[in-house]
Amino acid sequence: MSAGVEDRLRGALGAENVKTAPEDLSVYSFDAYSEGKLPTAVVIPCDTRQVSAIVKIAREFEEPIIARGAGTGLCGGAVSVEGGGIIVSFARMHRLLELDAANRRAHVQPGLVNLQLSTHVAGAKLFYAPDPASQRSSTIGGNIATNAGGPHCLSYGTTVNHVLGLEIVDERGDVFTTDVDDAGYDVTAALVGSEGTLGIVTSAWVRLLRLPEATRVWLAAFSDIESASETVSAIIGAGILPTALEMMDSVIVSAVEQAFHAGYPTDAAAVLLIENAGFEDEMDGCEAAMQTIATQHGALSWRSARTQAERDALLAGRKGAVGAIGRIAPNYYTQDVTVPRSALPKALRAVEAAARENDLVVGNVFHAGDGNLHPLLVYDKRDRRQVGAVLATGDAILRAAIDLGGTISGEHGIGYEKRDAMTRVYGTEDLAAMARVRDVFDPQRTRNPEKIFPSGTRCIELSVPA
Ligand SMILES: Cc1cc2nc3c(=O)[nH]c(=O)nc-3n(C[C@H](O)[C@H](O)[C@H](O)COP(=O)(O)OP(=O)(O)OC[C@H]3O[C@@H](n4cnc5c(N)ncnc54)[C@H](O)[C@@H]3O)c2cc1C
């Protein structure tokens, strides 16, 4: 890196907040999906003013900018793909700036960890609804950039439904704010899910919800995954919308039980974990209706968690499912696709067939109510055959989801991983329209380059002549 840019960054942030030693940089060359290349520098600002200064210096020295939260992303979004660039870590911008309990909203910095927000506001009987399984470590900034989902998003909606306004540092280093109540274009919604390609989120106003009076958790066990999937469609088709409706197959249940002893039945082929929250007097009726549907679809058993400890154990098992996979193999790859809910049985059959064909073990743990599948392909990356099998299986699952009328990502985003798959679901005109939006915010394409758009294309190449 040129000494000029290093000196300028150190002058703006203090030497201890600018990392350039290779051993420091290597820590930031990974996310939960991939290994990227070494960036030029990693900078750790403490406020919006410093972020603005970083962007201005980066612009002067023609260095791209990559924002980074906790690095739990599953599509290679927070890493430098080509090498170089300045990674902006929000590890020091992690505060709850203001709790406005009367209006049920909070003003937060982007580095605040998702679960900490709910912990901070619990005293006011409020909580933040989007709850990715990574919520113990992923940040609000990363959640906004990826429009994160989670079990509760079935009834509460994904992150975009909970962001009320943003403070953004743009590509010139200027600061602007958005508010969902503003007349005109809903710029807030355009920025949510933009994976750090349109601007850097330096603070956000988020919606808080009132803690429910009652929460119940149930577990239904099935002898086959089709019956469990059909139960999901039937529950929602009957007009019942529980707060979470998650499915796990026997591979996942066995790993979770080994790791956490959550209390899941290990003799079932599929388990539905259902949570509902609301008023106490609605709960029994809701349970009776769902239990009837599950029984009609062949449920082997139906269990209601009786105590808070039992509820916590069942939910913690689901949230820890991905980590529990370490009990089966040293590595895993999570595919993330969405299909119409009614196509779940077909999609699961396609997952099973693809894994069988490539001689791989697959576990399914997913947001069944949203039709959002997460097949976990377990493997050992030291075995080249298995690495090839994972790539082939992941691709077959992607193809099957598209053929079933679904799409290539439910919540993890596109990032680097799936940018080439964008051409499978979008035509040139669609991609060109997106590229024009990007051009407005980032004409030089210096915000998180090599992400979202297919490799080898520049925005200009996607532009459709008038
Ligand atoms: C075990 C596990 C379970 C998971 N479960 C879920 C789940 O249930 N639902 C789900 O949606 N995801 C899930 N994920 C994926 C991941 O946790 C989410 O995508 C999360 O939102 C990423 O947050 P992060 O803070 O780690 O962001 P990072 O990984 O650091 O970054 C993700 C993207 O956000 C951008 N970004 C980060 N901060 C900013 C900012 N301030 N301004 C602009 N752009 C920014 C980055 O450039 C990058 O493109 C899971 C991951 C793991 C490892």
XYZ file of C-alpha atoms and ligand atoms in Angstrom:
519
model
C 0.000 0.000 0.000
C 1.181 3.504 -0.665
C 2.589 5.087 2.484
C 0.413 8.105 1.674
C -2.889 6.311 2.231
C -1.609 4.550 5.340
C -0.381 7.821 6.874
C -3.624 9.587 6.066
C -5.737 6.803 7.597
C -3.593 6.744 10.727
C -3.859 10.508 10.981
C -7.663 10.336 10.761
C -8.271 7.356 13.079
C -5.183 6.945 15.247
C -2.484 4.368 14.489
C -4.068 1.655 16.658
C -7.241 1.678 14.516
C -5.511 1.077 11.187
C -4.295 -2.487 10.613
C -1.856 -3.265 7.811
C 0.268 -6.154 9.125
C -0.380 -9.314 7.041
C -1.292 -11.323 10.161
C -3.950 -8.731 11.045
C -5.264 -8.509 7.486
C -5.583 -12.276 7.157
C -8.143 -12.337 9.976
C -10.392 -10.160 7.804
C -9.938 -12.187 4.614
C -12.648 -14.685 5.644
C -16.341 -14.697 6.235
C -18.469 -17.715 7.159
C -18.610 -18.746 3.472
C -15.277 -18.061 1.911
C -11.672 -17.127 1.988
C -10.957 -13.945 0.063
C -7.667 -12.136 -0.478
C -5.790 -9.733 1.756
C -7.164 -6.184 1.798
C -4.860 -3.172 1.733
C -5.927 -2.101 5.210
C -8.520 -2.729 7.871
C -9.790 0.366 9.643
C -11.883 0.519 12.809
C -13.704 3.878 13.050
C -15.479 5.044 16.201
C -18.070 7.377 14.643
C -19.705 8.618 11.443
C -17.203 11.459 11.073
C -14.353 8.945 10.900
C -16.229 6.781 8.371
C -16.693 9.862 6.225
C -12.955 10.648 6.487
C -12.072 7.052 5.496
C -14.264 7.239 2.397
C -12.720 10.542 1.325
C -9.179 9.161 1.745
C -10.084 5.909 -0.066
C -11.544 7.935 -2.929
C -8.420 10.029 -3.251
C -6.226 6.894 -3.409
C -8.730 4.941 -5.558
C -9.130 2.168 -2.978
C -12.469 0.312 -2.876
C -14.367 0.112 0.424
C -15.808 -3.063 1.947
C -17.974 -2.672 5.065
C -17.791 -5.466 7.615
C -19.926 -6.404 10.603
C -19.217 -9.706 12.358
C -18.178 -11.628 9.218
C -20.902 -14.257 9.696
C -22.140 -13.689 6.129
C -22.667 -16.836 4.068
C -22.085 -15.460 0.552
C -18.607 -13.935 0.651
C -19.982 -10.398 0.986
C -17.529 -8.952 3.506
C -14.241 -10.052 1.936
C -11.909 -8.613 -0.678
C -12.241 -10.793 -3.774
C -9.429 -9.416 -5.916
C -7.186 -8.342 -3.038
C -6.689 -4.747 -1.877
C -9.345 -2.330 -0.752
C -10.097 -0.934 2.671
C -12.208 -3.021 5.013
C -14.235 -0.874 7.410
C -14.938 -2.836 10.575
C -17.770 -1.612 12.804
C -16.437 -3.368 15.893
C -16.130 -0.037 17.769
C -19.498 1.368 16.604
C -21.669 -0.982 18.644
C -23.806 1.238 20.851
C -27.515 1.664 21.383
C -27.628 5.438 20.837
C -31.210 6.048 21.921
C -34.205 4.053 23.071
C -37.477 5.789 22.247
C -39.771 3.411 24.125
C -42.837 5.616 23.696
C -42.570 5.305 19.918
C -41.177 1.777 20.071
C -38.004 2.495 18.181
C -34.292 2.548 18.798
C -31.381 4.390 17.225
C -28.386 2.052 16.949
C -24.884 1.952 15.560
C -24.255 -0.703 12.866
C -21.846 -2.814 14.927
C -24.418 -3.564 17.632
C -24.926 -7.340 17.839
C -28.502 -8.335 16.994
C -29.290 -10.161 20.244
C -27.791 -7.381 22.354
C -30.405 -4.987 21.002
C -33.240 -7.133 22.341
C -31.345 -7.594 25.619
C -30.877 -3.807 25.993
C -34.566 -3.028 25.440
C -36.098 -5.964 27.342
C -36.422 -3.772 30.461
C -38.906 -1.609 28.527
C -40.806 -4.812 27.594
C -39.724 -4.468 23.964
C -37.772 -6.628 21.518
C -36.285 -6.503 18.011
C -38.034 -9.125 15.870
C -35.596 -10.176 13.065
C -33.691 -13.058 14.632
C -31.176 -14.774 12.322
C -29.784 -17.969 13.802
C -26.501 -16.017 13.960
C -28.088 -13.380 16.214
C -25.575 -13.938 19.029
C -22.816 -12.597 16.800
C -24.137 -10.933 13.633
C -24.567 -7.158 13.661
C -27.471 -4.874 12.882
C -25.405 -3.305 10.045
C -24.745 -6.717 8.472
C -28.400 -7.695 8.982
C -29.537 -4.510 7.218
C -27.081 -5.003 4.353
C -28.283 -8.580 3.767
C -31.946 -8.026 4.704
C -31.518 -10.862 7.181
C -34.352 -13.194 8.053
C -34.848 -15.680 10.871
C -37.446 -17.967 12.426
C -39.581 -15.033 13.602
C -39.687 -13.434 10.157
C -42.572 -15.731 9.164
C -45.020 -13.541 11.022
C -43.024 -10.354 11.672
C -41.327 -9.914 8.272
C -37.625 -9.664 7.427
C -35.226 -6.862 8.381
C -36.599 -4.478 5.732
C -39.911 -4.386 7.629
C -38.132 -3.217 10.793
C -35.825 -0.464 9.538
C -37.377 2.976 9.947
C -34.496 5.114 8.797
C -30.801 5.075 7.994
C -27.756 7.281 8.217
C -25.548 6.594 5.212
C -22.061 7.674 4.197
C -22.125 7.894 0.418
C -19.360 7.306 -2.100
C -18.090 10.898 -1.789
C -17.900 10.650 1.992
C -20.980 12.833 2.489
C -23.607 11.854 5.053
C -27.327 11.609 4.289
C -30.286 10.220 6.185
C -33.442 8.421 5.103
C -36.784 7.978 6.830
C -39.548 5.590 5.781
C -42.068 8.340 6.483
C -40.481 10.660 3.920
C -42.649 11.417 0.898
C -41.323 10.270 -2.454
C -39.095 7.271 -3.138
C -38.597 4.795 -0.288
C -34.804 5.062 -0.327
C -34.565 3.202 2.995
C -36.017 0.047 1.451
C -33.701 0.362 -1.565
C -30.677 0.437 0.731
C -31.744 -2.533 2.873
C -30.373 -5.705 1.262
C -27.943 -3.792 -0.955
C -24.990 -5.667 0.605
C -22.829 -2.607 1.106
C -22.812 -1.764 -2.611
C -24.844 1.458 -2.412
C -23.515 3.097 0.749
C -22.229 2.486 4.243
C -24.760 2.316 7.073
C -23.415 4.327 10.018
C -26.581 4.241 12.131
C -30.151 2.999 11.881
C -33.539 3.661 13.435
C -35.219 0.306 13.954
C -38.726 -0.728 14.946
C -39.229 -2.468 18.281
C -42.177 -4.672 19.179
C -43.868 -5.194 22.515
C -42.877 -8.452 24.230
C -45.826 -10.802 23.855
C -47.989 -11.700 26.844
C -47.541 -15.425 26.170
C -45.182 -17.618 24.142
C -45.721 -21.321 23.510
C -43.492 -23.830 21.755
C -44.571 -27.174 20.299
C -42.783 -30.058 18.647
C -44.395 -32.376 16.097
C -42.569 -35.500 14.915
C -43.142 -37.205 11.537
C -42.053 -40.434 9.916
C -41.266 -38.695 6.624
C -40.286 -35.226 5.518
C -43.157 -34.926 2.996
C -45.816 -35.207 5.737
C -44.026 -32.552 7.769
C -43.877 -30.247 4.706
C -47.545 -30.800 3.917
C -48.419 -29.969 7.526
C -46.628 -26.623 7.150
C -48.650 -25.728 4.051
C -51.884 -26.906 5.700
C -51.334 -24.841 8.878
C -50.724 -21.645 6.924
C -53.466 -22.541 4.428
C -55.897 -22.759 7.373
C -55.141 -19.104 8.173
C -52.920 -19.830 11.183
C -49.673 -17.845 11.210
C -47.479 -18.951 14.093
C -44.466 -16.765 14.933
C -42.064 -19.508 13.817
C -42.447 -22.742 11.862
C -39.107 -24.487 11.491
C -38.274 -27.932 10.161
C -35.342 -30.223 10.914
C -34.611 -33.643 9.445
C -33.118 -36.654 11.233
C -29.512 -35.754 10.324
C -29.879 -32.372 12.036
C -31.928 -33.683 14.966
C -29.284 -36.282 15.733
C -26.468 -33.661 15.604
C -28.448 -31.249 17.809
C -29.194 -33.954 20.351
C -25.535 -34.978 20.513
C -24.487 -31.367 21.034
C -27.251 -29.819 23.165
C -29.619 -32.545 24.428
C -32.465 -30.226 23.428
C -35.103 -32.931 23.820
C -35.865 -33.633 20.133
C -37.093 -37.148 19.200
C -34.216 -38.938 17.443
C -36.427 -41.673 15.976
C -38.381 -39.292 13.691
C -37.519 -38.526 10.058
C -38.603 -34.886 10.457
C -39.466 -32.578 13.298
C -41.487 -29.364 13.184
C -40.661 -26.773 15.794
C -43.553 -24.357 16.120
C -43.639 -21.182 18.202
C -46.571 -18.898 18.719
C -46.656 -15.643 20.645
C -49.599 -13.431 21.518
C -52.347 -13.336 24.112
C -52.600 -16.191 26.618
C -56.276 -16.854 25.900
C -55.545 -17.492 22.173
C -52.948 -20.188 22.791
C -55.038 -23.263 23.552
C -57.268 -22.747 20.501
C -54.255 -22.241 18.279
C -52.579 -25.376 19.623
C -55.707 -27.485 19.153
C -56.113 -26.369 15.528
C -52.456 -27.027 14.656
C -52.359 -30.365 16.463
C -55.455 -31.516 14.541
C -53.789 -30.591 11.239
C -50.534 -32.307 12.211
C -52.410 -35.481 13.245
C -54.380 -35.451 9.977
C -51.027 -35.385 8.176
C -49.680 -38.371 10.098
C -47.767 -36.791 13.000
C -46.240 -39.494 15.198
C -46.290 -37.275 18.264
C -47.147 -33.755 19.437
C -45.446 -32.222 22.422
C -46.009 -28.924 24.202
C -43.109 -27.365 26.101
C -44.444 -26.897 29.630
C -41.846 -24.635 31.185
C -39.740 -21.682 30.110
C -36.638 -23.873 30.462
C -38.142 -26.472 28.083
C -39.109 -23.754 25.585
C -35.627 -22.243 25.725
C -34.008 -25.659 25.215
C -36.125 -26.446 22.145
C -35.486 -23.042 20.563
C -31.770 -23.092 21.435
C -31.457 -26.465 19.695
C -32.760 -24.905 16.474
C -30.527 -21.838 16.753
C -27.501 -24.052 17.418
C -28.277 -26.550 14.652
C -25.699 -25.258 12.191
C -22.933 -25.323 14.800
C -23.953 -28.840 15.840
C -23.075 -30.048 12.341
C -19.451 -30.059 13.537
C -20.379 -33.349 15.238
C -20.799 -34.968 11.806
C -17.975 -33.619 9.668
C -15.265 -30.949 9.798
C -16.844 -28.745 7.078
C -20.257 -27.818 5.806
C -21.707 -25.715 3.040
C -25.116 -24.093 3.517
C -27.231 -23.652 0.417
C -29.964 -20.987 0.687
C -32.871 -21.175 -1.755
C -36.554 -20.368 -1.617
C -39.457 -22.196 -3.236
C -43.216 -21.662 -3.046
C -44.307 -23.296 0.239
C -46.463 -25.848 -1.587
C -43.380 -27.011 -3.537
C -41.429 -27.910 -0.376
C -41.910 -31.714 -0.692
C -40.663 -31.659 -4.304
C -37.756 -29.396 -3.384
C -36.732 -31.659 -0.500
C -36.879 -34.689 -2.773
C -34.616 -32.864 -5.244
C -32.150 -32.051 -2.430
C -32.102 -35.679 -1.354
C -31.617 -36.922 -4.932
C -28.798 -34.455 -5.642
C -26.950 -35.431 -2.454
C -27.436 -39.147 -3.147
C -26.198 -38.796 -6.714
C -23.031 -37.103 -5.461
C -22.597 -39.459 -2.508
C -22.878 -36.715 0.140
C -24.593 -36.467 3.506
C -27.137 -33.630 3.658
C -29.018 -32.257 6.654
C -32.035 -29.979 6.336
C -32.845 -27.262 8.868
C -34.927 -24.437 7.563
C -37.596 -21.776 7.757
C -40.330 -24.095 6.457
C -43.097 -21.518 6.831
C -41.279 -19.235 4.373
C -40.387 -22.025 1.928
C -36.747 -21.093 2.624
C -34.532 -24.190 2.486
C -31.057 -24.484 3.980
C -29.636 -27.857 2.944
C -26.367 -28.308 4.861
C -23.916 -30.338 2.807
C -21.382 -31.884 5.148
C -17.917 -32.788 3.922
C -14.216 -32.800 4.572
C -12.490 -30.106 2.552
C -9.223 -32.091 2.512
C -10.999 -34.589 0.226
C -11.087 -33.217 -3.343
C -13.853 -35.617 -4.373
C -16.091 -34.320 -1.612
C -15.351 -30.693 -2.508
C -16.384 -31.379 -6.105
C -19.484 -33.227 -4.870
C -20.508 -30.242 -2.721
C -20.210 -27.875 -5.684
C -22.231 -30.204 -7.931
C -24.913 -30.792 -5.287
C -25.212 -27.096 -4.411
C -25.647 -26.292 -8.094
C -28.264 -29.012 -8.597
C -30.252 -27.657 -5.634
C -30.089 -24.142 -7.066
C -31.356 -25.422 -10.410
C -34.168 -27.388 -8.785
C -35.318 -24.343 -6.786
C -35.451 -22.208 -9.933
C -37.319 -24.951 -11.830
C -39.888 -25.085 -9.005
C -40.582 -21.357 -9.333
C -38.288 -20.331 -6.503
C -35.175 -18.208 -6.349
C -31.446 -18.340 -5.627
C -31.377 -16.803 -2.153
C -33.893 -16.567 0.654
C -31.870 -14.497 3.113
C -28.117 -14.972 2.908
C -27.694 -12.654 -0.069
C -25.812 -12.846 -3.347
C -22.375 -11.468 -2.474
C -19.537 -13.081 -4.339
C -20.881 -16.616 -4.120
C -24.017 -16.309 -6.207
C -23.290 -13.377 -8.489
C -22.922 -15.609 -11.547
C -26.207 -17.337 -10.684
C -27.978 -13.963 -11.072
C -28.170 -14.583 -14.830
C -30.248 -17.705 -14.145
C -33.073 -15.668 -12.657
C -32.658 -12.254 -14.297
C -32.428 -11.230 -17.925
C -30.004 -8.600 -19.200
C -32.656 -5.853 -18.970
C -33.394 -6.717 -15.324
C -29.713 -6.665 -14.409
C -29.248 -3.440 -16.342
C -32.044 -1.807 -14.331
C -30.291 -2.854 -11.113
C -26.951 -1.614 -12.464
C -28.509 1.793 -13.156
C -29.606 2.003 -9.509
C -26.070 1.174 -8.465
C -24.692 3.802 -10.834
C -26.750 6.474 -9.076
C -25.237 5.675 -5.674
C -21.804 4.473 -6.752
C -20.839 5.441 -10.315
C -17.194 4.391 -9.818
C -18.264 0.993 -8.430
C -15.958 1.304 -5.466
C -18.441 0.148 -2.782
C -17.977 -3.595 -2.272
C -16.888 -4.384 -5.848
C -17.146 -7.925 -7.311
C -20.439 -8.512 -5.458
C -24.018 -9.089 -6.676
C -23.379 -8.453 -10.392
C -22.065 -11.340 -12.548
C -18.281 -11.552 -12.845
C -16.662 -9.906 -15.827
C -19.395 -7.296 -16.231
C -19.246 -3.653 -15.437
C -22.406 -1.605 -14.954
C -21.782 0.116 -18.249
C -21.805 -3.242 -20.068
C -25.188 -4.052 -18.631
C -26.675 -0.735 -19.676
C -29.347 -1.127 -22.314
C -29.083 1.564 -25.001
C -32.035 3.980 -24.885
C -24.449 -20.203 11.966
C -25.040 -19.149 11.065
C -26.420 -19.000 11.024
C -26.993 -18.023 10.195
N -28.351 -17.876 10.198
C -28.912 -16.921 9.444
C -30.338 -16.737 9.452
O -31.082 -17.422 10.144
N -30.831 -15.754 8.674
C -30.027 -14.954 7.891
O -30.537 -14.072 7.209
N -28.696 -15.123 7.861
C -28.114 -16.069 8.613
N -26.759 -16.236 8.590
C -25.937 -15.382 7.698
C -25.386 -14.082 8.366
O -25.320 -14.231 9.779
C -26.254 -12.884 7.994
O -26.122 -12.628 6.608
C -25.913 -11.609 8.771
O -26.874 -10.616 8.452
C -24.519 -11.058 8.499
O -24.215 -10.111 9.509
P -22.695 -9.742 9.848
O -22.704 -8.679 10.886
O -21.919 -10.936 10.184
O -22.233 -9.129 8.465
P -20.939 -9.442 7.570
O -20.842 -10.878 7.263
O -19.757 -8.801 8.178
O -21.331 -8.651 6.244
C -22.406 -9.074 5.454
C -22.652 -8.049 4.335
O -23.079 -6.830 4.909
C -22.256 -5.748 4.485
N -22.191 -4.820 5.627
C -21.861 -5.098 6.913
N -21.973 -3.986 7.675
C -22.371 -2.990 6.851
C -22.633 -1.598 7.036
N -22.519 -1.004 8.227
N -23.012 -0.879 5.957
C -23.139 -1.442 4.733
N -22.893 -2.751 4.504
C -22.515 -3.514 5.548
C -20.923 -6.409 4.135
O -20.178 -5.614 3.224
C -21.402 -7.708 3.528
O -21.768 -7.517 2.189
C -26.157 -17.200 9.390
C -24.766 -17.364 9.447
C -24.212 -18.324 10.260
C -22.721 -18.460 10.288
